[in-house]
């Protein structure tokens, strides 16, 4: 059997979630014994300075015996995040005027010497 035919046989059901530079592929596949399992693949696009690009992929395999526990933990994690932070996206990437809380809370004394990146004492190393 050709490789393409094997791939078609293994993929039973698929869905895709596009999320910015990331794409998530959810696939139901068949084992050699013709049982089903799920693969979740994260594909992230990276663009080089010359305009070329490549993708990095990460994949997890989820088997039937782990479905219930996996779903329970995923439900717990998503509920925790939504309960504590809500549905609004708060990040540098999504909000142009985003400022980290600790940056605005930092107060420098007028008497304290101002350090800069170039103030390095190599004797301390």
Short mmCIF file of C-alpha atoms in Angstrom, two decimals, residues 26-95:
data_model
loop_
_atom_site.label_atom_id
_atom_site.label_comp_id
_atom_site.label_asym_id
_atom_site.label_seq_id
_atom_site.Cartn_x
_atom_site.Cartn_y
_atom_site.Cartn_z
CA UNK A 26 -7.22 17.46 15.95
CA UNK A 27 -7.23 14.05 14.28
CA UNK A 28 -8.90 10.76 15.05
CA UNK A 29 -6.64 7.99 13.82
CA UNK A 30 -6.74 4.21 13.79
CA UNK A 31 -4.24 1.82 15.33
CA UNK A 32 -3.10 -1.30 13.52
CA UNK A 33 -5.74 -3.16 15.54
CA UNK A 34 -8.35 -0.72 14.14
CA UNK A 35 -8.99 1.00 17.47
CA UNK A 36 -9.18 4.81 17.60
CA UNK A 37 -7.02 7.42 19.32
CA UNK A 38 -6.60 11.20 19.01
CA UNK A 39 -3.60 13.24 17.97
CA UNK A 40 -3.38 16.95 18.70
CA UNK A 41 -0.73 18.77 16.69
CA UNK A 42 0.36 22.36 17.28
CA UNK A 43 2.01 23.88 14.21
CA UNK A 44 3.64 27.29 14.64
CA UNK A 45 4.91 29.39 11.74
CA UNK A 46 8.28 31.14 12.06
CA UNK A 47 9.32 33.74 9.49
CA UNK A 48 13.01 34.36 8.81
CA UNK A 49 14.53 37.77 8.07
CA UNK A 50 14.82 36.88 4.38
CA UNK A 51 11.07 36.25 4.16
CA UNK A 52 11.33 32.46 4.12
CA UNK A 53 9.47 30.53 6.78
CA UNK A 54 9.36 27.18 8.52
CA UNK A 55 6.97 25.42 10.86
CA UNK A 56 7.66 23.82 14.23
CA UNK A 57 5.29 21.05 15.19
CA UNK A 58 4.49 19.45 18.52
CA UNK A 59 2.21 16.45 18.77
CA UNK A 60 0.49 14.62 21.60
CA UNK A 61 -1.22 11.27 21.38
CA UNK A 62 -4.31 10.71 23.45
CA UNK A 63 -5.62 7.18 23.92
CA UNK A 64 -9.15 6.17 24.92
CA UNK A 65 -8.17 5.00 28.38
CA UNK A 66 -7.04 8.57 29.18
CA UNK A 67 -9.99 10.50 27.67
CA UNK A 68 -12.03 10.96 30.86
CA UNK A 69 -9.10 12.05 33.06
CA UNK A 70 -7.70 14.30 30.31
CA UNK A 71 -11.08 16.00 29.76
CA UNK A 72 -11.62 16.48 33.51
CA UNK A 73 -8.21 18.12 33.94
CA UNK A 74 -8.64 20.26 30.82
CA UNK A 75 -12.08 21.38 32.06
CA UNK A 76 -10.58 22.19 35.50
CA UNK A 77 -7.72 24.17 33.96
CA UNK A 78 -9.89 26.19 31.57
CA UNK A 79 -12.45 26.91 34.31
CA UNK A 80 -9.65 28.07 36.65
CA UNK A 81 -8.23 30.46 34.06
CA UNK A 82 -11.64 31.87 33.11
CA UNK A 83 -12.73 32.19 36.77
CA UNK A 84 -9.53 34.02 37.75
CA UNK A 85 -8.81 36.07 34.61
CA UNK A 86 -12.05 36.11 32.60
CA UNK A 87 -12.29 35.70 28.84
CA UNK A 88 -10.59 38.98 27.92
CA UNK A 89 -7.15 38.46 26.38
CA UNK A 90 -4.53 40.41 28.32
CA UNK A 91 -1.08 40.34 26.77
CA UNK A 92 1.61 42.39 25.10
CA UNK A 93 0.84 40.78 21.77
CA UNK A 94 -2.88 41.53 21.79
CA UNK A 95 -2.88 45.00 23.35
#
